[in-house]
PDB file of C-alpha atoms in Angstrom:
ATOM      1  CA  MET A   1      -0.719 -20.448 -19.727  1.00  0.00           C
ATOM      2  CA  ALA A   2      -3.058 -19.934 -23.176  1.00  0.00           C
ATOM      3  CA  MET A   3      -3.432 -16.354 -24.558  1.00  0.00           C
ATOM      4  CA  ALA A   4      -7.315 -16.603 -23.193  1.00  0.00           C
ATOM      5  CA  SER A   5      -7.092 -18.245 -20.074  1.00  0.00           C
ATOM      6  CA  ARG A   6      -4.485 -15.152 -18.687  1.00  0.00           C
ATOM      7  CA  LYS A   7      -6.837 -13.048 -20.294  1.00  0.00           C
ATOM      8  CA  SER A   8      -9.902 -14.768 -18.411  1.00  0.00           C
ATOM      9  CA  LEU A   9      -7.574 -14.339 -14.916  1.00  0.00           C
ATOM     10  CA  TRP A  10      -6.793 -10.692 -15.822  1.00  0.00           C
ATOM     11  CA  LEU A  11      -9.846  -9.607 -16.466  1.00  0.00           C
ATOM     12  CA  ALA A  12     -11.379 -11.537 -13.352  1.00  0.00           C
ATOM     13  CA  ALA A  13      -8.387  -9.649 -11.028  1.00  0.00           C
ATOM     14  CA  LEU A  14      -9.656  -6.810 -12.317  1.00  0.00           C
ATOM     15  CA  ALA A  15     -13.214  -7.073 -11.357  1.00  0.00           C
ATOM     16  CA  LEU A  16     -12.513  -8.551  -7.856  1.00  0.00           C
ATOM     17  CA  ALA A  17     -10.267  -5.362  -7.233  1.00  0.00           C
ATOM     18  CA  PHE A  18     -13.181  -3.019  -8.296  1.00  0.00           C
ATOM     19  CA  SER A  19     -15.466  -4.491  -6.046  1.00  0.00           C
ATOM     20  CA  ALA A  20     -13.136  -4.611  -3.655  1.00  0.00           C
ATOM     21  CA  PHE A  21     -12.450  -0.799  -3.561  1.00  0.00           C
ATOM     22  CA  ALA A  22     -15.837   0.069  -3.839  1.00  0.00           C
ATOM     23  CA  GLY A  23     -16.460  -1.545  -0.485  1.00  0.00           C
ATOM     24  CA  ALA A  24     -19.920  -2.442   0.838  1.00  0.00           C
ATOM     25  CA  GLY A  25     -22.264  -2.484   4.047  1.00  0.00           C
ATOM     26  CA  GLN A  26     -25.079   0.151   4.409  1.00  0.00           C
ATOM     27  CA  PRO A  27     -24.471   3.740   6.249  1.00  0.00           C
ATOM     28  CA  ALA A  28     -23.338   3.582  10.199  1.00  0.00           C
ATOM     29  CA  GLU A  29     -26.316   4.560  12.549  1.00  0.00           C
ATOM     30  CA  PRO A  30     -25.589   7.901  14.098  1.00  0.00           C
ATOM     31  CA  GLY A  31     -22.934   6.842  16.887  1.00  0.00           C
ATOM     32  CA  LYS A  32     -23.216   3.157  16.707  1.00  0.00           C
ATOM     33  CA  PRO A  33     -20.097   1.789  15.691  1.00  0.00           C
ATOM     34  CA  GLN A  34     -19.974  -0.248  12.628  1.00  0.00           C
ATOM     35  CA  ALA A  35     -17.162  -3.152  11.396  1.00  0.00           C
ATOM     36  CA  ASP A  36     -15.576  -2.396   8.089  1.00  0.00           C
ATOM     37  CA  ARG A  37     -15.523  -4.836   5.287  1.00  0.00           C
ATOM     38  CA  PRO A  38     -14.879  -8.354   6.637  1.00  0.00           C
ATOM     39  CA  GLN A  39     -11.102  -8.793   6.255  1.00  0.00           C
ATOM     40  CA  ALA A  40      -8.068 -10.894   8.235  1.00  0.00           C
ATOM     41  CA  ASP A  41      -6.819  -8.903  11.574  1.00  0.00           C
ATOM     42  CA  LYS A  42      -3.662 -10.086  10.639  1.00  0.00           C
ATOM     43  CA  PRO A  43      -3.357 -10.064   6.587  1.00  0.00           C
ATOM     44  CA  LEU A  44      -0.607 -12.359   4.643  1.00  0.00           C
ATOM     45  CA  GLY A  45       1.647  -8.981   4.428  1.00  0.00           C
ATOM     46  CA  VAL A  46       2.128  -5.333   3.297  1.00  0.00           C
ATOM     47  CA  VAL A  47       3.190  -5.054  -0.101  1.00  0.00           C
ATOM     48  CA  GLU A  48       4.668  -1.787  -0.967  1.00  0.00           C
ATOM     49  CA  LEU A  49       5.635  -0.870  -5.175  1.00  0.00           C
ATOM     50  CA  PHE A  50       7.691   1.988  -5.702  1.00  0.00           C
ATOM     51  CA  THR A  51       7.177   2.594  -9.541  1.00  0.00           C
ATOM     52  CA  SER A  52       6.903   4.903 -12.216  1.00  0.00           C
ATOM     53  CA  GLN A  53       5.085   5.539 -15.648  1.00  0.00           C
ATOM     54  CA  GLY A  54       7.774   6.401 -16.789  1.00  0.00           C
ATOM     55  CA  CYS A  55      10.159   3.468 -16.416  1.00  0.00           C
ATOM     56  CA  ASN A  56      10.125   0.556 -19.071  1.00  0.00           C
ATOM     57  CA  SER A  57      10.564  -2.224 -17.079  1.00  0.00           C
ATOM     58  CA  CYS A  58       7.642  -1.392 -14.574  1.00  0.00           C
ATOM     59  CA  PRO A  59       4.505  -2.453 -16.499  1.00  0.00           C
ATOM     60  CA  PRO A  60       4.807  -6.092 -16.011  1.00  0.00           C
ATOM     61  CA  ALA A  61       5.324  -4.718 -11.894  1.00  0.00           C
ATOM     62  CA  ASP A  62       2.180  -2.824 -12.377  1.00  0.00           C
ATOM     63  CA  ALA A  63       0.271  -5.782 -13.927  1.00  0.00           C
ATOM     64  CA  LEU A  64       1.497  -8.302 -10.545  1.00  0.00           C
ATOM     65  CA  PHE A  65       0.716  -5.367  -8.245  1.00  0.00           C
ATOM     66  CA  ALA A  66      -2.746  -5.201  -9.754  1.00  0.00           C
ATOM     67  CA  GLU A  67      -3.433  -8.419  -8.775  1.00  0.00           C
ATOM     68  CA  LEU A  68      -2.239  -8.285  -5.466  1.00  0.00           C
ATOM     69  CA  ALA A  69      -4.452  -4.941  -4.694  1.00  0.00           C
ATOM     70  CA  ALA A  70      -7.434  -7.751  -5.570  1.00  0.00           C
ATOM     71  CA  LYS A  71      -6.471  -9.844  -2.585  1.00  0.00           C
ATOM     72  CA  GLU A  72      -8.355  -9.566   0.971  1.00  0.00           C
ATOM     73  CA  ASP A  73      -5.191 -10.708   2.535  1.00  0.00           C
ATOM     74  CA  ILE A  74      -2.706  -7.991   1.066  1.00  0.00           C
ATOM     75  CA  VAL A  75      -1.987  -4.552   1.578  1.00  0.00           C
ATOM     76  CA  ALA A  76      -0.945  -3.092  -1.569  1.00  0.00           C
ATOM     77  CA  LEU A  77       0.315   0.091  -1.823  1.00  0.00           C
ATOM     78  CA  ALA A  78       2.023   1.661  -5.213  1.00  0.00           C
ATOM     79  CA  TYR A  79       4.417   4.943  -4.343  1.00  0.00           C
ATOM     80  CA  HIS A  80       4.406   6.500  -7.330  1.00  0.00           C
ATOM     81  CA  VAL A  81       8.105   8.047  -7.515  1.00  0.00           C
ATOM     82  CA  ASP A  82       9.195  11.503  -9.698  1.00  0.00           C
ATOM     83  CA  TYR A  83      12.982  10.952 -10.899  1.00  0.00           C
ATOM     84  CA  TRP A  84      11.780   9.129 -14.288  1.00  0.00           C
ATOM     85  CA  ASP A  85      10.205  12.105 -15.324  1.00  0.00           C
ATOM     86  CA  TYR A  86      13.069  13.595 -17.002  1.00  0.00           C
ATOM     87  CA  LEU A  87      12.995  10.993 -19.623  1.00  0.00           C
ATOM     88  CA  GLY A  88      10.123  12.809 -21.182  1.00  0.00           C
ATOM     89  CA  TRP A  89       6.913  11.314 -19.685  1.00  0.00           C
ATOM     90  CA  GLN A  90       5.949  13.390 -16.144  1.00  0.00           C
ATOM     91  CA  ASP A  91       4.252  10.528 -14.102  1.00  0.00           C
ATOM     92  CA  THR A  92       0.701  11.843 -13.257  1.00  0.00           C
ATOM     93  CA  LEU A  93       0.578  10.079 -10.061  1.00  0.00           C
ATOM     94  CA  SER A  94       4.079  10.388  -9.060  1.00  0.00           C
ATOM     95  CA  ARG A  95       4.986  12.466  -5.588  1.00  0.00           C
ATOM     96  CA  LYS A  96       8.050  13.680  -3.866  1.00  0.00           C
ATOM     97  CA  GLU A  97       7.021  12.133  -0.324  1.00  0.00           C
ATOM     98  CA  ASN A  98       7.072   8.560  -2.511  1.00  0.00           C
ATOM     99  CA  THR A  99      10.781   9.402  -3.387  1.00  0.00           C
ATOM    100  CA  GLU A 100      11.770  10.258  -0.487  1.00  0.00           C
ATOM    101  CA  ARG A 101      10.364   7.160   1.302  1.00  0.00           C
ATOM    102  CA  GLN A 102      11.747   5.135  -1.079  1.00  0.00           C
ATOM    103  CA  ASN A 103      15.435   6.978  -0.198  1.00  0.00           C
ATOM    104  CA  ASP A 104      14.350   6.451   3.479  1.00  0.00           C
ATOM    105  CA  TYR A 105      13.901   2.121   3.396  1.00  0.00           C
ATOM    106  CA  MET A 106      17.086   2.543   0.672  1.00  0.00           C
ATOM    107  CA  ARG A 107      18.882   4.390   3.894  1.00  0.00           C
ATOM    108  CA  ALA A 108      17.385   1.924   6.593  1.00  0.00           C
ATOM    109  CA  PHE A 109      18.229  -1.489   4.021  1.00  0.00           C
ATOM    110  CA  GLY A 110      21.869   0.278   3.875  1.00  0.00           C
ATOM    111  CA  SER A 111      21.289   0.267  -0.258  1.00  0.00           C
ATOM    112  CA  ARG A 112      23.435   3.193  -2.069  1.00  0.00           C
ATOM    113  CA  SER A 113      20.939   3.621  -4.509  1.00  0.00           C
ATOM    114  CA  VAL A 114      16.834   3.149  -5.726  1.00  0.00           C
ATOM    115  CA  TYR A 115      15.160   1.504  -8.364  1.00  0.00           C
ATOM    116  CA  THR A 116      12.177   0.347 -10.369  1.00  0.00           C
ATOM    117  CA  PRO A 117      10.122  -1.733  -9.772  1.00  0.00           C
ATOM    118  CA  GLN A 118      11.089  -1.935  -6.267  1.00  0.00           C
ATOM    119  CA  ALA A 119       8.901  -3.842  -3.742  1.00  0.00           C
ATOM    120  CA  VAL A 120       9.549  -3.390   0.057  1.00  0.00           C
ATOM    121  CA  ILE A 121       7.581  -6.168   1.587  1.00  0.00           C
ATOM    122  CA  ASN A 122       6.698  -5.574   5.270  1.00  0.00           C
ATOM    123  CA  GLY A 123       9.085  -2.620   5.748  1.00  0.00           C
ATOM    124  CA  ARG A 124      11.745  -5.577   5.918  1.00  0.00           C
ATOM    125  CA  VAL A 125      12.715  -6.798   2.552  1.00  0.00           C
ATOM    126  CA  HIS A 126      12.954  -5.132  -1.152  1.00  0.00           C
ATOM    127  CA  VAL A 127      12.939  -7.312  -4.128  1.00  0.00           C
ATOM    128  CA  ASN A 128      11.954  -7.077  -7.812  1.00  0.00           C
ATOM    129  CA  GLY A 129       8.635  -5.524  -7.863  1.00  0.00           C
ATOM    130  CA  ALA A 130       7.876  -7.512 -11.458  1.00  0.00           C
ATOM    131  CA  SER A 131       9.224 -11.026  -9.578  1.00  0.00           C
ATOM    132  CA  ARG A 132       5.905 -13.078  -9.133  1.00  0.00           C
ATOM    133  CA  VAL A 133       8.591 -15.466  -7.422  1.00  0.00           C
ATOM    134  CA  ASP A 134      10.543 -13.054  -5.398  1.00  0.00           C
ATOM    135  CA  VAL A 135       6.836 -11.411  -3.758  1.00  0.00           C
ATOM    136  CA  ASP A 136       5.254 -14.143  -3.187  1.00  0.00           C
ATOM    137  CA  GLY A 137       8.313 -16.086  -1.854  1.00  0.00           C
ATOM    138  CA  ALA A 138       9.184 -13.212   0.552  1.00  0.00           C
ATOM    139  CA  LEU A 139       5.628 -13.433   1.759  1.00  0.00           C
ATOM    140  CA  ALA A 140       5.276 -16.962   2.358  1.00  0.00           C
ATOM    141  CA  ARG A 141       8.963 -16.467   4.045  1.00  0.00           C
ATOM    142  CA  MET A 142       8.167 -13.991   6.403  1.00  0.00           C
ATOM    143  CA  ALA A 143       4.626 -15.725   7.583  1.00  0.00           C
ATOM    144  CA  LYS A 144       6.778 -18.789   8.549  1.00  0.00           C
ATOM    145  CA  SER A 145       9.735 -16.890  10.406  1.00  0.00           C
ATOM    146  CA  GLY A 146       7.470 -15.073  12.314  1.00  0.00           C
ATOM    147  CA  GLU A 147       8.203 -11.900  10.077  1.00  0.00           C
ATOM    148  CA  GLY A 148       4.309 -11.933   9.030  1.00  0.00           C
ATOM    149  CA  LEU A 149       2.054  -8.789  10.230  1.00  0.00           C
ATOM    150  CA  ARG A 150       1.848 -10.424  14.341  1.00  0.00           C
ATOM    151  CA  VAL A 151      -0.007  -7.668  15.672  1.00  0.00           C
ATOM    152  CA  ALA A 152      -4.056  -7.574  15.096  1.00  0.00           C
ATOM    153  CA  VAL A 153      -5.142  -4.148  13.681  1.00  0.00           C
ATOM    154  CA  LYS A 154      -9.143  -4.342  13.857  1.00  0.00           C
ATOM    155  CA  VAL A 155     -11.316  -1.214  11.813  1.00  0.00           C
ATOM    156  CA  SER A 156     -15.126  -0.367  12.556  1.00  0.00           C
ATOM    157  CA  ARG A 157     -16.716   3.038  12.356  1.00  0.00           C
ATOM    158  CA  THR A 158     -19.365   5.755  12.967  1.00  0.00           C
ATOM    159  CA  SER A 159     -21.056   8.325  10.966  1.00  0.00           C
ATOM    160  CA  ASP A 160     -18.543  10.693  11.975  1.00  0.00           C
ATOM    161  CA  ARG A 161     -15.332   8.660  12.956  1.00  0.00           C
ATOM    162  CA  VAL A 162     -12.893   5.564  12.380  1.00  0.00           C
ATOM    163  CA  MET A 163     -11.985   3.496  15.311  1.00  0.00           C
ATOM    164  CA  ILE A 164      -8.346   1.569  14.851  1.00  0.00           C
ATOM    165  CA  ASP A 165      -7.626  -0.704  16.945  1.00  0.00           C
ATOM    166  CA  ALA A 166      -4.338  -2.199  17.554  1.00  0.00           C
ATOM    167  CA  GLY A 167      -3.990  -5.106  19.401  1.00  0.00           C
ATOM    168  CA  ASP A 168      -1.004  -6.342  21.863  1.00  0.00           C
ATOM    169  CA  ALA A 169       2.651  -6.761  20.852  1.00  0.00           C
ATOM    170  CA  GLY A 170       3.251 -10.274  22.639  1.00  0.00           C
ATOM    171  CA  SER A 171       7.077 -10.912  21.896  1.00  0.00           C
ATOM    172  CA  GLY A 172       9.457  -8.228  20.215  1.00  0.00           C
ATOM    173  CA  PRO A 173       9.448  -4.973  19.350  1.00  0.00           C
ATOM    174  CA  SER A 174       6.873  -2.854  21.146  1.00  0.00           C
ATOM    175  CA  ASP A 175       6.732   0.908  19.752  1.00  0.00           C
ATOM    176  CA  ALA A 176       5.498   1.433  17.026  1.00  0.00           C
ATOM    177  CA  HIS A 177       3.935   4.167  14.999  1.00  0.00           C
ATOM    178  CA  VAL A 178       0.451   4.259  13.658  1.00  0.00           C
ATOM    179  CA  VAL A 179       0.702   5.710   9.720  1.00  0.00           C
ATOM    180  CA  ILE A 180      -2.062   6.485   7.654  1.00  0.00           C
ATOM    181  CA  VAL A 181      -1.509   5.901   4.040  1.00  0.00           C
ATOM    182  CA  TYR A 182      -4.035   7.581   1.971  1.00  0.00           C
ATOM    183  CA  PHE A 183      -4.380   6.318  -2.073  1.00  0.00           C
ATOM    184  CA  ASP A 184      -6.107   7.201  -5.491  1.00  0.00           C
ATOM    185  CA  PRO A 185      -9.071   5.471  -6.946  1.00  0.00           C
ATOM    186  CA  PRO A 186      -7.861   2.965 -10.153  1.00  0.00           C
ATOM    187  CA  GLN A 187      -6.940   5.528 -12.904  1.00  0.00           C
ATOM    188  CA  THR A 188      -6.622   4.753 -16.437  1.00  0.00           C
ATOM    189  CA  VAL A 189      -3.296   7.057 -18.202  1.00  0.00           C
ATOM    190  CA  LYS A 190      -2.555   7.113 -21.301  1.00  0.00           C
ATOM    191  CA  ILE A 191       1.370   7.718 -21.942  1.00  0.00           C
ATOM    192  CA  ALA A 192       1.642   9.747 -24.400  1.00  0.00           C
ATOM    193  CA  GLU A 193       5.811  10.226 -24.498  1.00  0.00           C
ATOM    194  CA  GLY A 194       9.051   8.687 -22.697  1.00  0.00           C
ATOM    195  CA  GLU A 195       9.555   5.448 -22.585  1.00  0.00           C
ATOM    196  CA  ASN A 196       6.089   3.957 -22.588  1.00  0.00           C
ATOM    197  CA  THR A 197       4.744   5.911 -25.128  1.00  0.00           C
ATOM    198  CA  GLY A 198       1.114   4.598 -26.624  1.00  0.00           C
ATOM    199  CA  ARG A 199       0.929   2.032 -23.603  1.00  0.00           C
ATOM    200  CA  LYS A 200      -2.389   2.891 -22.000  1.00  0.00           C
ATOM    201  CA  MET A 201      -2.206   1.580 -17.793  1.00  0.00           C
ATOM    202  CA  THR A 202      -4.402   1.477 -14.619  1.00  0.00           C
ATOM    203  CA  TYR A 203      -3.221   2.300 -11.726  1.00  0.00           C
ATOM    204  CA  TRP A 204      -4.243   1.151  -8.535  1.00  0.00           C
ATOM    205  CA  ASN A 205      -4.014   2.293  -4.800  1.00  0.00           C
ATOM    206  CA  ALA A 206      -1.137   5.041  -6.013  1.00  0.00           C
ATOM    207  CA  VAL A 207      -0.343   6.738  -2.644  1.00  0.00           C
ATOM    208  CA  SER A 208      -1.695  10.116  -2.454  1.00  0.00           C
ATOM    209  CA  GLY A 209      -0.447  11.111   1.034  1.00  0.00           C
ATOM    210  CA  ILE A 210       1.332   9.600   4.878  1.00  0.00           C
ATOM    211  CA  GLN A 211       0.383  10.729   8.162  1.00  0.00           C
ATOM    212  CA  THR A 212       1.511   9.556  11.019  1.00  0.00           C
ATOM    213  CA  ALA A 213      -1.857   9.239  13.403  1.00  0.00           C
ATOM    214  CA  GLY A 214      -0.085   8.023  16.909  1.00  0.00           C
ATOM    215  CA  MET A 215       2.027   6.268  18.617  1.00  0.00           C
ATOM    216  CA  TRP A 216       1.765   2.822  19.333  1.00  0.00           C
ATOM    217  CA  HIS A 217       3.529   1.275  22.801  1.00  0.00           C
ATOM    218  CA  GLY A 218       2.554  -2.330  22.920  1.00  0.00           C
ATOM    219  CA  LYS A 219      -0.380  -2.416  24.380  1.00  0.00           C
ATOM    220  CA  ALA A 220      -3.845  -2.559  23.060  1.00  0.00           C
ATOM    221  CA  GLN A 221      -4.810   0.867  22.368  1.00  0.00           C
ATOM    222  CA  ARG A 222      -7.705   2.602  20.512  1.00  0.00           C
ATOM    223  CA  TYR A 223      -7.284   5.339  17.756  1.00  0.00           C
ATOM    224  CA  GLU A 224      -9.701   7.983  16.121  1.00  0.00           C
ATOM    225  CA  LEU A 225      -9.812   9.778  12.777  1.00  0.00           C
ATOM    226  CA  PRO A 226     -12.843  11.521  11.467  1.00  0.00           C
ATOM    227  CA  MET A 227     -14.272  10.205   9.011  1.00  0.00           C
ATOM    228  CA  SER A 228     -14.765  13.480   6.802  1.00  0.00           C
ATOM    229  CA  GLU A 229     -10.846  12.886   6.389  1.00  0.00           C
ATOM    230  CA  ILE A 230     -11.228   9.854   5.051  1.00  0.00           C
ATOM    231  CA  SER A 231     -14.162  10.446   2.837  1.00  0.00           C
ATOM    232  CA  LYS A 232     -11.944  12.940   0.564  1.00  0.00           C
ATOM    233  CA  LYS A 233      -9.995  10.272  -0.601  1.00  0.00           C
ATOM    234  CA  GLY A 234     -10.422   7.573  -2.553  1.00  0.00           C
ATOM    235  CA  GLY A 235      -9.177   4.780   0.309  1.00  0.00           C
ATOM    236  CA  CYS A 236      -6.640   4.743   3.166  1.00  0.00           C
ATOM    237  CA  ALA A 237      -4.882   1.791   4.812  1.00  0.00           C
ATOM    238  CA  VAL A 238      -3.289   2.083   8.260  1.00  0.00           C
ATOM    239  CA  LEU A 239       0.332   0.585   9.130  1.00  0.00           C
ATOM    240  CA  LEU A 240       1.726  -0.019  12.274  1.00  0.00           C
ATOM    241  CA  GLN A 241       5.346   0.856  11.410  1.00  0.00           C
ATOM    242  CA  SER A 242       8.828   0.425  14.069  1.00  0.00           C
ATOM    243  CA  VAL A 243      10.559   3.791  13.415  1.00  0.00           C
ATOM    244  CA  GLY A 244      14.148   3.589  14.279  1.00  0.00           C
ATOM    245  CA  LYS A 245      16.027   6.120  16.131  1.00  0.00           C
ATOM    246  CA  ASP A 246      17.012   7.558  13.202  1.00  0.00           C
ATOM    247  CA  GLY A 247      13.872   7.865  12.008  1.00  0.00           C
ATOM    248  CA  LEU A 248      13.708   5.579   9.119  1.00  0.00           C
ATOM    249  CA  PRO A 249      10.898   2.978   8.067  1.00  0.00           C
ATOM    250  CA  GLY A 250      11.085  -0.095   9.611  1.00  0.00           C
ATOM    251  CA  PRO A 251       9.487  -3.324  10.205  1.00  0.00           C
ATOM    252  CA  ILE A 252       5.536  -3.280   9.549  1.00  0.00           C
ATOM    253  CA  LEU A 253       4.011  -4.720  12.377  1.00  0.00           C
ATOM    254  CA  GLY A 254       0.050  -4.505  11.597  1.00  0.00           C
ATOM    255  CA  ALA A 255      -1.675  -3.441   8.911  1.00  0.00           C
ATOM    256  CA  ALA A 256      -5.653  -3.172   7.735  1.00  0.00           C
ATOM    257  CA  PHE A 257      -7.231  -1.004   5.057  1.00  0.00           C
ATOM    258  CA  ILE A 258      -9.933   1.897   6.125  1.00  0.00           C
ATOM    259  CA  HIS A 259     -12.380   1.236   3.675  1.00  0.00           C
ATOM    260  CA  LYS A 260     -14.979   3.502   2.833  1.00  0.00           C
ATOM    261  CA  PRO A 261     -18.549   3.199   3.964  1.00  0.00           C
TER     262      PRO A 261
END
């Protein structure tokens, strides 16, 4: 692809991502439910990227992730880890909890070590986060094999609360945690030291916090969150994620973004 075409595609992706992040719609009337921004009840999939500003292999993955974050049918979340900080640059978005989530995934997958850039797809498999072929291929295979997001998750809101409606399970696993993942607004960072010295990168959907809001047992159920908590964050997503008896994360059954009004 010619350089000009690549640049145009990149700018278009950034513009779409900013638009998606900003949200739309009128303020909700007091006490009256309002549907969240239109989105698929069952997105194509969830992509969780484990990355670091101090990793010289990560910029290509961060660029691919920016494109994924612009898609309405992908729930894309970036977890900045802290174990590359020793190389000379402390990742400004890293959190110990992000590293712990990656380690939990690796134990669940039976792997001996973590790496970056690593993309976990639907909580089921991990691939090279910089490989478009691997990420797109995993999403497509799961959609065809029934390992995609099979439980509908809808979001609505009033002036003071957010309602999350999880659908029926149908067949398959029927217990899951309702996980709320908060993330920051897009941030541009100039990296002054370490392996990426001199780079200026824009980071999307960098995870800033995770909490479990409840349990889902396979039947349609509603969960409520105070709007005040959502409004404090840059944005957030809800994951319907099964958890093993050992407490390790398992397959993600449903997901949705919770857009700020």
